[in-house]
mmCIF file of C-alpha atoms in Angstrom:
data_model
loop_
_atom_site.group_PDB
_atom_site.id
_atom_site.type_symbol
_atom_site.label_atom_id
_atom_site.label_comp_id
_atom_site.label_asym_id
_atom_site.label_seq_id
_atom_site.Cartn_x
_atom_site.Cartn_y
_atom_site.Cartn_z
ATOM 1 C CA MET G 1 -27.641 -1.364 38.723
ATOM 2 C CA GLN G 2 -26.547 -4.810 39.925
ATOM 3 C CA TRP G 3 -23.496 -4.899 37.668
ATOM 4 C CA ARG G 4 -21.792 -2.485 40.032
ATOM 5 C CA SER G 5 -21.863 -4.720 43.077
ATOM 6 C CA GLY G 6 -18.556 -6.029 44.362
ATOM 7 C CA ILE G 7 -16.451 -4.268 41.733
ATOM 8 C CA THR G 8 -14.798 -1.766 44.046
ATOM 9 C CA VAL G 9 -13.668 -4.408 46.512
ATOM 10 C CA VAL G 10 -12.256 -6.653 43.795
ATOM 11 C CA ALA G 11 -10.488 -3.816 42.001
ATOM 12 C CA ALA G 12 -8.971 -2.490 45.205
ATOM 13 C CA ALA G 13 -7.728 -5.951 46.051
ATOM 14 C CA LEU G 14 -6.083 -6.212 42.644
ATOM 15 C CA THR G 15 -4.440 -2.835 43.162
ATOM 16 C CA LEU G 16 -2.948 -3.699 46.513
ATOM 17 C CA ALA G 17 -1.744 -7.065 45.257
ATOM 18 C CA GLY G 18 1.267 -5.255 43.817
ATOM 19 C CA CYS G 19 2.838 -5.955 40.465
ATOM 20 C CA GLY G 20 4.428 -9.374 40.744
ATOM 21 C CA SER G 21 2.856 -10.914 37.632
ATOM 22 C CA ALA G 22 4.828 -9.279 34.842
ATOM 23 C CA THR G 23 6.354 -11.080 31.900
ATOM 24 C CA SER G 24 10.091 -11.677 32.087
ATOM 25 C CA ALA G 25 10.729 -8.795 29.695
ATOM 26 C CA ASP G 26 8.960 -6.340 31.971
ATOM 27 C CA GLN G 27 9.884 -7.764 35.382
ATOM 28 C CA ALA G 28 12.947 -5.631 36.040
ATOM 29 C CA ALA G 29 11.016 -2.403 35.624
ATOM 30 C CA VAL G 30 8.011 -3.338 37.795
ATOM 31 C CA PRO G 31 7.760 -1.600 41.187
ATOM 32 C CA GLY G 32 6.547 -3.455 44.241
ATOM 33 C CA PRO G 33 3.188 -3.053 45.992
ATOM 34 C CA VAL G 34 2.150 0.003 47.975
ATOM 35 C CA SER G 35 0.039 0.386 51.086
ATOM 36 C CA ALA G 36 -3.551 1.578 51.031
ATOM 37 C CA ALA G 37 -2.438 4.781 52.733
ATOM 38 C CA ASP G 38 0.158 5.481 50.035
ATOM 39 C CA LEU G 39 -2.262 4.645 47.252
ATOM 40 C CA ALA G 40 -4.754 7.117 48.680
ATOM 41 C CA LYS G 41 -2.175 9.860 48.085
ATOM 42 C CA VAL G 42 -1.936 9.094 44.346
ATOM 43 C CA THR G 43 -3.575 11.273 41.714
ATOM 44 C CA LEU G 44 -3.815 9.411 38.419
ATOM 45 C CA LYS G 45 -3.896 11.872 35.508
ATOM 46 C CA VAL G 46 -5.948 10.430 32.667
ATOM 47 C CA GLY G 47 -6.158 11.717 29.104
ATOM 48 C CA ASP G 48 -9.461 11.240 27.288
ATOM 49 C CA GLN G 49 -10.877 11.807 23.805
ATOM 50 C CA LYS G 50 -14.437 13.038 23.317
ATOM 51 C CA GLY G 51 -15.246 11.914 26.891
ATOM 52 C CA GLY G 52 -15.045 8.265 25.872
ATOM 53 C CA VAL G 53 -13.313 6.611 28.811
ATOM 54 C CA LYS G 54 -14.667 8.918 31.487
ATOM 55 C CA SER G 55 -18.274 8.556 30.396
ATOM 56 C CA LEU G 56 -17.843 4.797 29.929
ATOM 57 C CA LEU G 57 -16.498 4.283 33.451
ATOM 58 C CA THR G 58 -19.116 6.622 34.887
ATOM 59 C CA ALA G 59 -21.984 4.818 33.158
ATOM 60 C CA ALA G 60 -20.753 1.452 34.393
ATOM 61 C CA GLY G 61 -20.352 2.709 37.961
ATOM 62 C CA LEU G 62 -16.642 2.000 37.789
ATOM 63 C CA LEU G 63 -15.420 5.391 38.940
ATOM 64 C CA ASP G 64 -17.072 4.738 42.278
ATOM 65 C CA GLY G 65 -14.685 4.051 45.137
ATOM 66 C CA THR G 66 -11.325 4.314 43.383
ATOM 67 C CA PRO G 67 -8.646 4.060 46.102
ATOM 68 C CA TYR G 68 -6.792 6.975 44.427
ATOM 69 C CA LYS G 69 -7.827 10.291 42.906
ATOM 70 C CA VAL G 70 -8.485 10.634 39.175
ATOM 71 C CA GLU G 71 -7.817 13.856 37.266
ATOM 72 C CA TRP G 72 -9.056 14.151 33.677
ATOM 73 C CA ALA G 73 -7.727 16.032 30.639
ATOM 74 C CA THR G 74 -9.399 16.126 27.205
ATOM 75 C CA PHE G 75 -7.584 15.776 23.873
ATOM 76 C CA THR G 76 -8.754 16.082 20.265
ATOM 77 C CA SER G 77 -7.022 12.876 19.138
ATOM 78 C CA GLY G 78 -4.430 10.294 20.116
ATOM 79 C CA PRO G 79 -1.166 11.959 19.017
ATOM 80 C CA PRO G 80 -1.405 15.029 21.310
ATOM 81 C CA LEU G 81 -2.546 12.745 24.124
ATOM 82 C CA LEU G 82 0.586 10.640 23.787
ATOM 83 C CA GLU G 83 2.776 13.733 23.535
ATOM 84 C CA ALA G 84 1.357 14.792 26.896
ATOM 85 C CA ALA G 85 1.980 11.337 28.362
ATOM 86 C CA SER G 86 5.567 11.280 27.133
ATOM 87 C CA ALA G 87 6.128 14.728 28.653
ATOM 88 C CA GLY G 88 4.702 13.595 31.989
ATOM 89 C CA ALA G 89 1.636 15.843 31.841
ATOM 90 C CA ILE G 90 -0.670 12.807 32.075
ATOM 91 C CA ASP G 91 -0.137 9.238 33.234
ATOM 92 C CA THR G 92 -2.431 7.237 30.973
ATOM 93 C CA GLY G 93 -4.935 7.497 28.133
ATOM 94 C CA ARG G 94 -6.629 5.461 25.461
ATOM 95 C CA VAL G 95 -5.801 5.852 21.755
ATOM 96 C CA GLY G 96 -6.261 4.049 18.447
ATOM 97 C CA ASN G 97 -3.863 1.753 16.641
ATOM 98 C CA THR G 98 -1.654 4.327 14.930
ATOM 99 C CA PRO G 99 -0.699 6.945 17.586
ATOM 100 C CA PRO G 100 1.523 4.490 19.519
ATOM 101 C CA ILE G 101 3.428 3.766 16.315
ATOM 102 C CA PHE G 102 4.178 7.438 15.694
ATOM 103 C CA ALA G 103 5.028 7.849 19.386
ATOM 104 C CA ALA G 104 7.408 4.902 19.201
ATOM 105 C CA ALA G 105 9.080 6.408 16.138
ATOM 106 C CA ALA G 106 9.578 9.615 18.131
ATOM 107 C CA LYS G 107 11.111 7.634 21.035
ATOM 108 C CA ALA G 108 8.248 8.761 23.264
ATOM 109 C CA LYS G 109 8.332 7.703 26.886
ATOM 110 C CA ILE G 110 5.173 5.615 26.725
ATOM 111 C CA LYS G 111 4.050 1.981 26.707
ATOM 112 C CA VAL G 112 0.861 0.223 25.660
ATOM 113 C CA ILE G 113 -0.573 -1.742 28.610
ATOM 114 C CA SER G 114 -3.884 -3.163 27.364
ATOM 115 C CA VAL G 115 -5.785 -3.503 24.104
ATOM 116 C CA SER G 116 -9.279 -3.858 22.680
ATOM 117 C CA ARG G 117 -10.693 -4.447 19.211
ATOM 118 C CA SER G 118 -13.565 -2.477 17.672
ATOM 119 C CA ASN G 119 -15.741 -2.729 14.577
ATOM 120 C CA VAL G 120 -13.545 -1.594 11.680
ATOM 121 C CA GLU G 121 -16.578 -0.696 9.563
ATOM 122 C CA ARG G 122 -16.875 2.467 11.668
ATOM 123 C CA GLU G 123 -13.444 3.630 10.473
ATOM 124 C CA ALA G 124 -14.298 5.209 7.163
ATOM 125 C CA VAL G 125 -13.306 7.364 4.229
ATOM 126 C CA LEU G 126 -16.309 9.640 3.751
ATOM 127 C CA VAL G 127 -17.414 11.800 0.850
ATOM 128 C CA PRO G 128 -20.217 14.391 0.693
ATOM 129 C CA PRO G 129 -23.612 13.135 -0.510
ATOM 130 C CA GLY G 130 -23.302 14.812 -3.915
ATOM 131 C CA SER G 131 -19.711 13.745 -4.561
ATOM 132 C CA PRO G 132 -18.967 12.254 -7.985
ATOM 133 C CA LEU G 133 -16.382 9.940 -6.390
ATOM 134 C CA GLN G 134 -17.588 6.337 -6.504
ATOM 135 C CA ASN G 135 -14.510 4.306 -5.556
ATOM 136 C CA VAL G 136 -11.114 4.630 -3.910
ATOM 137 C CA ALA G 137 -9.254 4.743 -7.215
ATOM 138 C CA ALA G 138 -11.103 7.989 -7.961
ATOM 139 C CA LEU G 139 -9.326 9.626 -5.004
ATOM 140 C CA LYS G 140 -6.156 10.037 -7.077
ATOM 141 C CA GLY G 141 -5.218 13.704 -7.057
ATOM 142 C CA LYS G 142 -7.970 14.566 -4.577
ATOM 143 C CA THR G 143 -7.657 16.264 -1.187
ATOM 144 C CA ILE G 144 -8.361 14.110 1.858
ATOM 145 C CA GLY G 145 -8.688 15.421 5.379
ATOM 146 C CA VAL G 146 -7.160 13.271 8.123
ATOM 147 C CA ALA G 147 -5.574 13.768 11.515
ATOM 148 C CA LYS G 148 -1.884 12.874 11.197
ATOM 149 C CA GLY G 149 -0.752 9.843 13.156
ATOM 150 C CA THR G 150 -4.276 8.718 14.064
ATOM 151 C CA SER G 151 -6.031 5.427 13.371
ATOM 152 C CA ALA G 152 -7.719 7.141 10.419
ATOM 153 C CA HIS G 153 -4.272 7.871 8.959
ATOM 154 C CA GLY G 154 -3.387 4.186 9.209
ATOM 155 C CA GLN G 155 -6.683 3.062 7.724
ATOM 156 C CA LEU G 156 -6.314 5.539 4.860
ATOM 157 C CA LEU G 157 -2.759 4.385 4.141
ATOM 158 C CA ASN G 158 -3.871 0.754 3.814
ATOM 159 C CA THR G 159 -7.069 1.635 1.927
ATOM 160 C CA LEU G 160 -5.024 3.456 -0.698
ATOM 161 C CA HIS G 161 -2.461 0.638 -0.895
ATOM 162 C CA ASN G 162 -5.229 -1.932 -1.356
ATOM 163 C CA ASN G 163 -6.409 0.039 -4.379
ATOM 164 C CA GLY G 164 -3.056 0.564 -6.057
ATOM 165 C CA LEU G 165 -2.410 4.042 -4.633
ATOM 166 C CA SER G 166 -0.131 5.593 -2.058
ATOM 167 C CA THR G 167 -0.446 8.720 0.036
ATOM 168 C CA LYS G 168 1.780 10.385 -2.571
ATOM 169 C CA ASP G 169 -1.045 9.991 -5.106
ATOM 170 C CA VAL G 170 -3.423 12.154 -3.070
ATOM 171 C CA LYS G 171 -3.238 15.471 -1.234
ATOM 172 C CA LEU G 172 -3.369 14.951 2.514
ATOM 173 C CA ASN G 173 -4.719 17.843 4.537
ATOM 174 C CA PHE G 174 -3.781 17.154 8.157
ATOM 175 C CA LEU G 175 -6.707 18.352 10.260
ATOM 176 C CA GLN G 176 -8.024 17.541 13.718
ATOM 177 C CA PRO G 177 -11.596 16.137 13.682
ATOM 178 C CA SER G 178 -13.458 19.374 14.417
ATOM 179 C CA GLU G 179 -11.466 21.229 11.741
ATOM 180 C CA ALA G 180 -11.953 18.406 9.273
ATOM 181 C CA TYR G 181 -15.709 18.293 9.866
ATOM 182 C CA ALA G 182 -15.938 21.983 9.034
ATOM 183 C CA ALA G 183 -13.810 21.511 5.917
ATOM 184 C CA PHE G 184 -15.919 18.508 4.904
ATOM 185 C CA THR G 185 -19.237 20.302 5.234
ATOM 186 C CA GLN G 186 -17.843 23.382 3.472
ATOM 187 C CA HIS G 187 -16.515 21.188 0.615
ATOM 188 C CA THR G 188 -12.933 22.412 0.925
ATOM 189 C CA ILE G 189 -11.771 18.785 1.036
ATOM 190 C CA ASP G 190 -12.924 15.989 -1.266
ATOM 191 C CA ALA G 191 -12.960 13.217 1.333
ATOM 192 C CA TRP G 192 -12.442 12.671 5.036
ATOM 193 C CA ALA G 193 -10.787 9.715 6.776
ATOM 194 C CA ILE G 194 -12.275 9.466 10.260
ATOM 195 C CA TRP G 195 -13.574 7.255 13.075
ATOM 196 C CA ASP G 196 -16.653 7.120 15.295
ATOM 197 C CA PRO G 197 -18.387 9.093 16.749
ATOM 198 C CA TYR G 198 -17.426 11.516 13.973
ATOM 199 C CA THR G 199 -18.404 8.968 11.310
ATOM 200 C CA ALA G 200 -21.885 8.748 12.800
ATOM 201 C CA GLN G 201 -22.106 12.524 13.177
ATOM 202 C CA ALA G 202 -21.177 13.098 9.530
ATOM 203 C CA GLN G 203 -23.646 10.469 8.339
ATOM 204 C CA LEU G 204 -26.550 11.790 10.389
ATOM 205 C CA GLU G 205 -25.930 15.532 10.141
ATOM 206 C CA ALA G 206 -24.096 15.981 6.830
ATOM 207 C CA HIS G 207 -25.516 12.901 5.039
ATOM 208 C CA ALA G 208 -21.986 11.699 4.336
ATOM 209 C CA ARG G 209 -21.505 8.624 2.179
ATOM 210 C CA VAL G 210 -18.986 5.895 3.008
ATOM 211 C CA LEU G 211 -16.549 5.473 0.124
ATOM 212 C CA ALA G 212 -14.547 2.797 1.956
ATOM 213 C CA ASP G 213 -14.449 1.419 5.464
ATOM 214 C CA GLY G 214 -11.793 -0.320 7.522
ATOM 215 C CA ARG G 215 -12.467 -3.881 6.383
ATOM 216 C CA GLY G 216 -9.172 -5.184 5.054
ATOM 217 C CA ALA G 217 -7.488 -1.900 5.926
ATOM 218 C CA SER G 218 -7.561 -1.663 9.735
ATOM 219 C CA ASN G 219 -6.910 -4.054 12.598
ATOM 220 C CA GLY G 220 -9.440 -2.197 14.761
ATOM 221 C CA LEU G 221 -7.125 -2.079 17.740
ATOM 222 C CA GLY G 222 -7.238 0.529 20.483
ATOM 223 C CA PHE G 223 -4.716 0.784 23.308
ATOM 224 C CA LEU G 224 -4.653 1.950 26.880
ATOM 225 C CA THR G 225 -1.253 3.585 27.197
ATOM 226 C CA ALA G 226 0.841 4.735 30.125
ATOM 227 C CA SER G 227 3.853 6.941 30.574
ATOM 228 C CA THR G 228 7.047 5.161 31.535
ATOM 229 C CA ALA G 229 7.373 7.540 34.493
ATOM 230 C CA ALA G 230 3.989 6.443 35.857
ATOM 231 C CA LEU G 231 4.843 2.767 35.358
ATOM 232 C CA ALA G 232 8.107 3.236 37.258
ATOM 233 C CA ASP G 233 6.395 4.936 40.198
ATOM 234 C CA PRO G 234 5.065 2.425 42.781
ATOM 235 C CA GLY G 235 1.920 4.370 43.635
ATOM 236 C CA ARG G 236 0.920 5.288 40.098
ATOM 237 C CA ASN G 237 1.822 1.805 38.845
ATOM 238 C CA SER G 238 -0.630 0.280 41.335
ATOM 239 C CA ALA G 239 -3.257 2.830 40.325
ATOM 240 C CA LEU G 240 -2.673 2.009 36.650
ATOM 241 C CA ARG G 241 -3.217 -1.685 37.325
ATOM 242 C CA ASP G 242 -6.541 -0.948 38.978
ATOM 243 C CA PHE G 243 -7.576 1.569 36.309
ATOM 244 C CA ALA G 244 -6.793 -0.834 33.446
ATOM 245 C CA VAL G 245 -8.953 -3.511 35.079
ATOM 246 C CA ARG G 246 -11.817 -1.055 35.446
ATOM 247 C CA VAL G 247 -11.619 -0.122 31.763
ATOM 248 C CA VAL G 248 -11.806 -3.801 30.763
ATOM 249 C CA LYS G 249 -14.837 -4.343 32.985
ATOM 250 C CA ALA G 250 -16.503 -1.206 31.629
ATOM 251 C CA GLN G 251 -15.970 -2.289 28.014
ATOM 252 C CA LYS G 252 -17.626 -5.622 28.745
ATOM 253 C CA TRP G 253 -20.483 -3.874 30.567
ATOM 254 C CA ALA G 254 -21.067 -1.478 27.656
ATOM 255 C CA ASP G 255 -21.496 -4.335 25.199
ATOM 256 C CA THR G 256 -24.620 -5.493 27.051
ATOM 257 C CA HIS G 257 -25.874 -2.047 28.174
ATOM 258 C CA ARG G 258 -25.743 -0.083 24.930
ATOM 259 C CA THR G 259 -28.617 2.284 25.602
ATOM 260 C CA GLU G 260 -27.266 3.281 29.022
ATOM 261 C CA TRP G 261 -23.794 3.717 27.561
ATOM 262 C CA ALA G 262 -25.038 5.900 24.698
ATOM 263 C CA GLN G 263 -27.057 8.101 27.054
ATOM 264 C CA ALA G 264 -24.084 8.601 29.365
ATOM 265 C CA TRP G 265 -21.752 9.364 26.463
ATOM 266 C CA ALA G 266 -24.116 11.975 25.041
ATOM 267 C CA LYS G 267 -24.525 13.604 28.456
ATOM 268 C CA GLU G 268 -20.791 13.728 29.111
ATOM 269 C CA THR G 269 -19.707 15.042 25.720
ATOM 270 C CA GLY G 270 -22.622 17.020 24.357
ATOM 271 C CA LEU G 271 -22.973 14.612 21.441
ATOM 272 C CA LYS G 272 -26.468 14.455 20.064
ATOM 273 C CA PRO G 273 -28.179 11.388 21.566
ATOM 274 C CA GLU G 274 -28.840 9.935 18.121
ATOM 275 C CA VAL G 275 -25.137 10.238 17.210
ATOM 276 C CA ALA G 276 -24.071 8.489 20.405
ATOM 277 C CA GLN G 277 -26.674 5.764 19.917
ATOM 278 C CA LYS G 278 -25.692 5.129 16.290
ATOM 279 C CA THR G 279 -22.049 4.881 17.322
ATOM 280 C CA VAL G 280 -22.804 2.425 20.105
ATOM 281 C CA ASP G 281 -25.221 0.346 18.034
ATOM 282 C CA ALA G 282 -22.871 0.108 15.060
ATOM 283 C CA GLY G 283 -19.727 -0.871 16.888
ATOM 284 C CA ARG G 284 -18.300 -3.108 19.566
ATOM 285 C CA ASP G 285 -15.113 -2.397 21.469
ATOM 286 C CA LEU G 286 -14.117 -5.456 23.447
ATOM 287 C CA PRO G 287 -10.903 -6.191 25.362
ATOM 288 C CA ILE G 288 -8.503 -8.788 23.991
ATOM 289 C CA PRO G 289 -5.094 -10.064 25.170
ATOM 290 C CA LEU G 290 -2.002 -7.980 24.462
ATOM 291 C CA ASP G 291 -0.387 -10.960 22.768
ATOM 292 C CA ASP G 292 2.161 -11.613 20.044
ATOM 293 C CA ALA G 293 -0.538 -11.462 17.340
ATOM 294 C CA VAL G 294 -1.434 -7.910 18.388
ATOM 295 C CA VAL G 295 2.209 -6.885 18.357
ATOM 296 C CA ALA G 296 2.715 -8.458 14.922
ATOM 297 C CA SER G 297 -0.327 -6.671 13.508
ATOM 298 C CA GLU G 298 0.929 -3.337 14.801
ATOM 299 C CA GLN G 299 4.397 -4.066 13.426
ATOM 300 C CA GLN G 300 2.900 -4.585 9.967
ATOM 301 C CA LEU G 301 1.191 -1.190 10.173
ATOM 302 C CA ALA G 302 4.377 0.456 11.400
ATOM 303 C CA ASP G 303 6.347 -1.084 8.543
ATOM 304 C CA ALA G 304 3.795 0.234 6.037
ATOM 305 C CA PHE G 305 4.380 3.775 7.305
ATOM 306 C CA THR G 306 8.144 3.250 7.200
ATOM 307 C CA ASP G 307 7.986 1.910 3.640
ATOM 308 C CA GLU G 308 6.148 5.075 2.570
ATOM 309 C CA LYS G 309 8.785 7.148 4.370
ATOM 310 C CA THR G 310 6.126 8.743 6.559
ATOM 311 C CA LEU G 311 8.230 7.581 9.495
ATOM 312 C CA PRO G 312 11.982 8.173 9.572
ATOM 313 C CA GLY G 313 12.992 4.594 10.354
ATOM 314 C CA LYS G 314 11.870 1.160 11.490
ATOM 315 C CA VAL G 315 9.765 0.954 14.650
ATOM 316 C CA ASP G 316 10.138 -2.000 17.019
ATOM 317 C CA PHE G 317 6.589 -2.101 18.374
ATOM 318 C CA ALA G 318 7.331 -5.018 20.712
ATOM 319 C CA ALA G 319 9.585 -2.719 22.743
ATOM 320 C CA PHE G 320 6.549 -0.552 23.535
ATOM 321 C CA ALA G 321 4.252 -3.379 24.670
ATOM 322 C CA ASP G 322 4.245 -3.804 28.463
ATOM 323 C CA ARG G 323 2.364 -6.900 29.610
ATOM 324 C CA ARG G 324 2.881 -6.568 33.357
ATOM 325 C CA PHE G 325 -0.870 -6.343 34.012
ATOM 326 C CA ALA G 326 -1.783 -9.308 31.787
ATOM 327 C CA PRO G 327 -2.868 -11.748 34.557
ATOM 328 C CA ASP G 328 -5.290 -9.247 36.089
ATOM 329 C CA LEU G 329 -6.642 -8.162 32.714
ATOM 330 C CA ASP G 330 -7.112 -11.816 31.692
ATOM 331 C CA GLN G 331 -9.116 -12.372 34.854
ATOM 332 C CA ALA G 332 -11.226 -9.256 34.268
ATOM 333 C CA ARG G 333 -12.031 -10.369 30.701
ATOM 334 C CA SER G 334 -13.017 -13.831 31.927
ATOM 335 C CA ASN G 335 -15.120 -12.763 34.894
ATOM 336 C CA GLY G 336 -16.734 -9.640 33.440
#
């Protein structure tokens, strides 16, 4: 377990270094550093989906020795997680590319603070094994299950557009993943737009067939988000800096320790080991800079939702990107 050595000391040092490395746009809102004694009083409330972040950090040994307490809450998808963050019920959580757009449209009190990119082939529109549907064009008039405001919603929107359709040409049945899986296996929906590990679960257990994946339809981005209240609080801001660095390190660790990661994920969530392993083997989720290209890609997706009138108006995604932790995250990506 040599990858764990030295991480706690480095991360703690980053935490106590304060927050002096923000971009000019964020500088005015950045609190100063806190003492170790004050940081020890902080409880960072973290939202998680299907145990992903918790099990990842646990497997990598990166929950060891946090200089603050961590309290976990589980959510079915990104939109309810961000609703909780905006309401102050949690401080941070990781979501896909679309939930921050819907949150921004709702004037939610959240920011995106770091980003990673995953394998878009694992974002899929699935059909049952005996389905007569052979291409996306055949979805016209059909019922598709999808969780509203999730990455699957964004991928489905672009998949339809790329094939000359809009969401108005199909019947969207807004369902959370567990509800949609039941509907899919009971054949009450014709197709299901979803992400891993549910894609892997449906393929292995229900013999689902991929009608279309995210290539050309998804940017594959996932964001660590934070509530504006937590970012404005000196103690929680310092904890967020440290936590974001740990997530970056864990993502890099997982890419070279896939078996260990899959085993930990299955243990944490109750996923079947073969589902966790297929998910891990099929995809990569690696940290990248929260740069202008990321913001532009998200703006394009937001504009697509606005053009379809799914969102009430134009979203300025740049206003929701907070790069205050960029120097530390850059260092974590470089050093592993």
